[in-house]
Amino acid sequence: MLALAGCSGALGGTSSAASGGLEKTTLNVAVVPAVDSAGFFVALHEGLFKRQGLTINYTPATSSDTVINQQVAGKYDITGGNYVSYIQHYVQDHQQLEIVAEGSVMQQGSQAIYTLPTSKIKNLAELKGQVLGINAPHNINYLLAASVLTENGVTPGNVQFPAQPIPFPIMAQQLAAGKIAAAAMPEPFATAAEQQYGAVKLADLNQGATEEFPIQGYVATRAWAAANPNTLKAFVTALEQGQEIADTSRPAVEQAMESLNGPMNGQIPPIVAAVMALNNYPIGIDKARLQRVADEMFQFGLLHTRFDIGQLLGP
C-alpha cells in the first residue's frame, strides 16, 4: 500500500503533457494479450498514459514476430512481445530495433505445457513424435519448451512444432479439437484452458535454465526513438507506473484484464483472473538479465553466433 501511495503521489505531479514538447500524442501500440503485458494493461486501464498526454490505440498481437515488419514499415509506434523475435529480426533481418522497457520476468505457474486429461501423454518423453502447440515458430514459446524438453532428456528435434502461428486465445481450442497433442501456454490462457477443457499441466516452463526468465519487452525502432524522445519518455514513464502497480497490486491486474474489450484483446472473466499466476514486472532494463535470452538462443540454434544484447539497448 505504501508503494501504491507513493505511485499515486508521483501521478499527481507535473506530467509530460503539462510540460509540452510531445512529438506525437497518439500512438499505435501492438502488444501480446497475455499476463506478460499486465503492466501495460494496468497503465491503459488506470489512465496513466492519458496523464502523460498520450492516447493509445492498442492492437493485440499474436506474437511480436507477427508485428515487427509492420512496425518497421511505420504501422506501429511501439510493440510489446517476446525478446526472441526482436533479437532474430535485429540479427537476421538487420532491422534497427531498440528495447525501451522490460515487460515481464517468468514466475512459477505462469507458463507451462498442457495436455487434456484423456491424453495418453503423461510425461515429456511421450511427446516424441507428437505436435506441441506454440504461438509462433522459433520464438520464446519454442525456446522455453526446447529448454525444458532438453533438461528432461527429450531432444526438441524429436517433437513436432506447428509451422503456422497458433494465437494464444485459440490454443486451447486447438488442443481440445485434437489438432495438437499438447500446448505451451502462458497465463491467462492456461487457467482458462484448465477451467474450460480440464487441461492438465505436464511441465512448468519456469525451471532449470529458464527459471525466472525474461519473457517480454517493449520496443521501438531506432529511427522512431530518435525522432520522438519526449514521447518515448512519456510512454515509458506511464508504463513503469503501470509496472509498479502490477507488481504490487493483484486486484489492479485483475481489473485491468477483465476490462479489455473481448477475449482476442486479452479480456478474461473474473473466475480466471482470480486464480491465474502472475509474473514479475520489472522497472528499468537489466542488461545481464536480458543477456540470458541471447545466450539460450545460441545454445538452441536460434542464433548462429553469440549476440551481445547491448546492441539492442538504447543510450
mmCIF file of N, CA and C in Angstrom, residues 117-180:
data_model
loop_
_atom_site.group_PDB
_atom_site.id
_atom_site.type_symbol
_atom_site.label_atom_id
_atom_site.label_comp_id
_atom_site.label_asym_id
_atom_site.label_seq_id
_atom_site.Cartn_x
_atom_site.Cartn_y
_atom_site.Cartn_z
ATOM 1 N N PRO A 117 -6.955 -34.246 -19.998
ATOM 2 C CA PRO A 117 -6.973 -35.371 -19.042
ATOM 3 C C PRO A 117 -7.124 -36.729 -19.716
ATOM 4 N N THR A 118 -7.674 -36.756 -20.931
ATOM 5 C CA THR A 118 -7.840 -38.026 -21.656
ATOM 6 C C THR A 118 -6.616 -38.399 -22.482
ATOM 7 N N SER A 119 -5.595 -37.533 -22.497
ATOM 8 C CA SER A 119 -4.409 -37.773 -23.310
ATOM 9 C C SER A 119 -3.608 -38.957 -22.781
ATOM 10 N N LYS A 120 -2.996 -39.695 -23.723
ATOM 11 C CA LYS A 120 -2.106 -40.791 -23.349
ATOM 12 C C LYS A 120 -0.726 -40.273 -22.947
ATOM 13 N N ILE A 121 -0.485 -38.985 -23.193
ATOM 14 C CA ILE A 121 0.801 -38.381 -22.861
ATOM 15 C C ILE A 121 0.800 -37.991 -21.385
ATOM 16 N N LYS A 122 1.637 -38.650 -20.610
ATOM 17 C CA LYS A 122 1.688 -38.401 -19.175
ATOM 18 C C LYS A 122 3.024 -37.829 -18.710
ATOM 19 N N ASN A 123 4.001 -37.755 -19.615
ATOM 20 C CA ASN A 123 5.287 -37.147 -19.273
ATOM 21 C C ASN A 123 5.910 -36.576 -20.538
ATOM 22 N N LEU A 124 6.952 -35.801 -20.382
ATOM 23 C CA LEU A 124 7.575 -35.128 -21.522
ATOM 24 C C LEU A 124 8.146 -36.100 -22.537
ATOM 25 N N ALA A 125 8.650 -37.231 -22.093
ATOM 26 C CA ALA A 125 9.233 -38.209 -23.014
ATOM 27 C C ALA A 125 8.215 -38.697 -24.027
ATOM 28 N N GLU A 126 6.951 -38.724 -23.644
ATOM 29 C CA GLU A 126 5.897 -39.208 -24.535
ATOM 30 C C GLU A 126 5.453 -38.177 -25.555
ATOM 31 N N LEU A 127 6.091 -37.004 -25.558
ATOM 32 C CA LEU A 127 5.837 -36.002 -26.588
ATOM 33 C C LEU A 127 6.610 -36.296 -27.875
ATOM 34 N N LYS A 128 7.524 -37.259 -27.847
ATOM 35 C CA LYS A 128 8.286 -37.606 -29.045
ATOM 36 C C LYS A 128 7.334 -37.987 -30.179
ATOM 37 N N GLY A 129 7.517 -37.329 -31.336
ATOM 38 C CA GLY A 129 6.677 -37.590 -32.499
ATOM 39 C C GLY A 129 5.333 -36.902 -32.460
ATOM 40 N N GLN A 130 5.016 -36.190 -31.381
ATOM 41 C CA GLN A 130 3.737 -35.515 -31.228
ATOM 42 C C GLN A 130 3.876 -34.021 -31.526
ATOM 43 N N VAL A 131 2.748 -33.366 -31.766
ATOM 44 C CA VAL A 131 2.754 -31.930 -32.068
ATOM 45 C C VAL A 131 2.539 -31.139 -30.781
ATOM 46 N N LEU A 132 3.501 -30.277 -30.471
ATOM 47 C CA LEU A 132 3.409 -29.381 -29.326
ATOM 48 C C LEU A 132 3.089 -27.982 -29.827
ATOM 49 N N GLY A 133 1.937 -27.470 -29.470
ATOM 50 C CA GLY A 133 1.487 -26.171 -29.961
ATOM 51 C C GLY A 133 2.243 -25.011 -29.342
ATOM 52 N N ILE A 134 2.675 -24.066 -30.195
ATOM 53 C CA ILE A 134 3.283 -22.816 -29.765
ATOM 54 C C ILE A 134 2.660 -21.690 -30.594
ATOM 55 N N ASN A 135 2.861 -20.443 -30.165
ATOM 56 C CA ASN A 135 2.173 -19.344 -30.850
ATOM 57 C C ASN A 135 2.933 -18.761 -32.028
ATOM 58 N N ALA A 136 4.175 -19.166 -32.236
ATOM 59 C CA ALA A 136 4.936 -18.741 -33.414
ATOM 60 C C ALA A 136 6.184 -19.607 -33.518
ATOM 61 N N PRO A 137 6.636 -19.916 -34.728
ATOM 62 C CA PRO A 137 7.825 -20.764 -34.889
ATOM 63 C C PRO A 137 9.082 -20.111 -34.315
ATOM 64 N N HIS A 138 9.851 -20.861 -33.558
ATOM 65 C CA HIS A 138 11.166 -20.458 -33.072
ATOM 66 C C HIS A 138 11.156 -19.128 -32.320
ATOM 67 N N ASN A 139 10.130 -18.932 -31.480
ATOM 68 C CA ASN A 139 10.094 -17.725 -30.659
ATOM 69 C C ASN A 139 10.344 -18.103 -29.202
ATOM 70 N N ILE A 140 9.963 -17.253 -28.254
ATOM 71 C CA ILE A 140 10.208 -17.532 -26.841
ATOM 72 C C ILE A 140 9.427 -18.755 -26.387
ATOM 73 N N ASN A 141 8.226 -18.926 -26.932
ATOM 74 C CA ASN A 141 7.394 -20.077 -26.591
ATOM 75 C C ASN A 141 8.136 -21.368 -26.942
ATOM 76 N N TYR A 142 8.751 -21.379 -28.125
ATOM 77 C CA TYR A 142 9.553 -22.533 -28.552
ATOM 78 C C TYR A 142 10.793 -22.681 -27.678
ATOM 79 N N LEU A 143 11.489 -21.587 -27.415
ATOM 80 C CA LEU A 143 12.741 -21.647 -26.666
ATOM 81 C C LEU A 143 12.525 -22.208 -25.266
ATOM 82 N N LEU A 144 11.479 -21.758 -24.583
ATOM 83 C CA LEU A 144 11.192 -22.260 -23.242
ATOM 84 C C LEU A 144 10.912 -23.761 -23.280
ATOM 85 N N ALA A 145 10.087 -24.167 -24.258
ATOM 86 C CA ALA A 145 9.741 -25.584 -24.378
ATOM 87 C C ALA A 145 10.979 -26.417 -24.708
ATOM 88 N N ALA A 146 11.805 -25.926 -25.636
ATOM 89 C CA ALA A 146 13.004 -26.665 -26.038
ATOM 90 C C ALA A 146 13.962 -26.844 -24.867
ATOM 91 N N SER A 147 14.101 -25.811 -24.056
ATOM 92 C CA SER A 147 14.999 -25.878 -22.908
ATOM 93 C C SER A 147 14.523 -26.908 -21.891
ATOM 94 N N VAL A 148 13.222 -26.868 -21.576
ATOM 95 C CA VAL A 148 12.676 -27.800 -20.587
ATOM 96 C C VAL A 148 12.694 -29.236 -21.123
ATOM 97 N N LEU A 149 12.399 -29.408 -22.407
ATOM 98 C CA LEU A 149 12.474 -30.746 -23.004
ATOM 99 C C LEU A 149 13.885 -31.303 -22.884
ATOM 100 N N THR A 150 14.869 -30.479 -23.252
ATOM 101 C CA THR A 150 16.262 -30.914 -23.218
ATOM 102 C C THR A 150 16.690 -31.297 -21.805
ATOM 103 N N GLU A 151 16.323 -30.484 -20.829
ATOM 104 C CA GLU A 151 16.720 -30.763 -19.451
ATOM 105 C C GLU A 151 16.048 -32.025 -18.904
ATOM 106 N N ASN A 152 14.988 -32.457 -19.580
ATOM 107 C CA ASN A 152 14.303 -33.675 -19.165
ATOM 108 C C ASN A 152 14.591 -34.847 -20.112
ATOM 109 N N GLY A 153 15.685 -34.716 -20.870
ATOM 110 C CA GLY A 153 16.153 -35.826 -21.690
ATOM 111 C C GLY A 153 15.450 -36.024 -23.011
ATOM 112 N N VAL A 154 14.698 -35.026 -23.471
ATOM 113 C CA VAL A 154 13.979 -35.125 -24.739
ATOM 114 C C VAL A 154 14.607 -34.166 -25.754
ATOM 115 N N THR A 155 15.032 -34.676 -26.890
ATOM 116 C CA THR A 155 15.597 -33.831 -27.942
ATOM 117 C C THR A 155 14.476 -33.058 -28.632
ATOM 118 N N PRO A 156 14.532 -31.718 -28.650
ATOM 119 C CA PRO A 156 13.461 -30.927 -29.273
ATOM 120 C C PRO A 156 13.176 -31.332 -30.716
ATOM 121 N N GLY A 157 14.217 -31.793 -31.433
ATOM 122 C CA GLY A 157 14.022 -32.210 -32.817
ATOM 123 C C GLY A 157 13.128 -33.425 -32.958
ATOM 124 N N ASN A 158 12.931 -34.150 -31.872
ATOM 125 C CA ASN A 158 12.047 -35.322 -31.907
ATOM 126 C C ASN A 158 10.594 -34.970 -31.619
ATOM 127 N N VAL A 159 10.348 -33.709 -31.356
ATOM 128 C CA VAL A 159 8.988 -33.220 -31.116
ATOM 129 C C VAL A 159 8.589 -32.329 -32.280
ATOM 130 N N GLN A 160 7.362 -32.451 -32.736
ATOM 131 C CA GLN A 160 6.890 -31.637 -33.844
ATOM 132 C C GLN A 160 6.310 -30.316 -33.320
ATOM 133 N N PHE A 161 6.586 -29.230 -34.055
ATOM 134 C CA PHE A 161 6.030 -27.923 -33.734
ATOM 135 C C PHE A 161 5.269 -27.423 -34.956
ATOM 136 N N PRO A 162 4.118 -26.779 -34.774
ATOM 137 C CA PRO A 162 3.330 -26.318 -35.926
ATOM 138 C C PRO A 162 4.084 -25.275 -36.740
ATOM 139 N N ALA A 163 3.929 -25.337 -38.048
ATOM 140 C CA ALA A 163 4.625 -24.399 -38.932
ATOM 141 C C ALA A 163 3.985 -23.013 -38.896
ATOM 142 N N GLN A 164 2.681 -22.971 -38.629
ATOM 143 C CA GLN A 164 1.957 -21.706 -38.614
ATOM 144 C C GLN A 164 1.665 -21.279 -37.176
ATOM 145 N N PRO A 165 1.676 -19.968 -36.914
ATOM 146 C CA PRO A 165 1.383 -19.492 -35.566
ATOM 147 C C PRO A 165 -0.009 -19.922 -35.097
ATOM 148 N N ILE A 166 -0.134 -20.245 -33.820
ATOM 149 C CA ILE A 166 -1.427 -20.521 -33.198
ATOM 150 C C ILE A 166 -1.642 -19.440 -32.138
ATOM 151 N N PRO A 167 -2.522 -18.471 -32.379
ATOM 152 C CA PRO A 167 -2.748 -17.423 -31.383
ATOM 153 C C PRO A 167 -3.142 -18.022 -30.033
ATOM 154 N N PHE A 168 -2.620 -17.469 -28.961
ATOM 155 C CA PHE A 168 -2.922 -17.997 -27.635
ATOM 156 C C PHE A 168 -4.426 -18.074 -27.338
ATOM 157 N N PRO A 169 -5.241 -17.096 -27.779
ATOM 158 C CA PRO A 169 -6.671 -17.183 -27.457
ATOM 159 C C PRO A 169 -7.371 -18.417 -28.029
ATOM 160 N N ILE A 170 -6.794 -19.061 -29.075
ATOM 161 C CA ILE A 170 -7.437 -20.261 -29.625
ATOM 162 C C ILE A 170 -6.596 -21.517 -29.410
ATOM 163 N N MET A 171 -5.510 -21.402 -28.643
ATOM 164 C CA MET A 171 -4.626 -22.546 -28.418
ATOM 165 C C MET A 171 -5.367 -23.707 -27.753
ATOM 166 N N ALA A 172 -6.156 -23.409 -26.723
ATOM 167 C CA ALA A 172 -6.872 -24.465 -26.008
ATOM 168 C C ALA A 172 -7.904 -25.141 -26.907
ATOM 169 N N GLN A 173 -8.512 -24.373 -27.805
ATOM 170 C CA GLN A 173 -9.474 -24.957 -28.751
ATOM 171 C C GLN A 173 -8.776 -25.953 -29.662
ATOM 172 N N GLN A 174 -7.579 -25.594 -30.115
ATOM 173 C CA GLN A 174 -6.791 -26.493 -30.965
ATOM 174 C C GLN A 174 -6.437 -27.780 -30.209
ATOM 175 N N LEU A 175 -6.134 -27.634 -28.926
ATOM 176 C CA LEU A 175 -5.822 -28.789 -28.090
ATOM 177 C C LEU A 175 -7.055 -29.675 -27.922
ATOM 178 N N ALA A 176 -8.187 -29.067 -27.619
ATOM 179 C CA ALA A 176 -9.420 -29.820 -27.406
ATOM 180 C C ALA A 176 -9.896 -30.508 -28.678
ATOM 181 N N ALA A 177 -9.605 -29.891 -29.834
ATOM 182 C CA ALA A 177 -10.024 -30.454 -31.122
ATOM 183 C C ALA A 177 -9.081 -31.538 -31.615
ATOM 184 N N GLY A 178 -7.989 -31.777 -30.902
ATOM 185 C CA GLY A 178 -7.049 -32.815 -31.292
ATOM 186 C C GLY A 178 -6.081 -32.411 -32.377
ATOM 187 N N LYS A 179 -6.012 -31.120 -32.706
ATOM 188 C CA LYS A 179 -5.097 -30.664 -33.757
ATOM 189 C C LYS A 179 -3.657 -30.596 -33.255
ATOM 190 N N ILE A 180 -3.495 -30.507 -31.955
ATOM 191 C CA ILE A 180 -2.180 -30.571 -31.332
ATOM 192 C C ILE A 180 -2.287 -31.520 -30.133
#
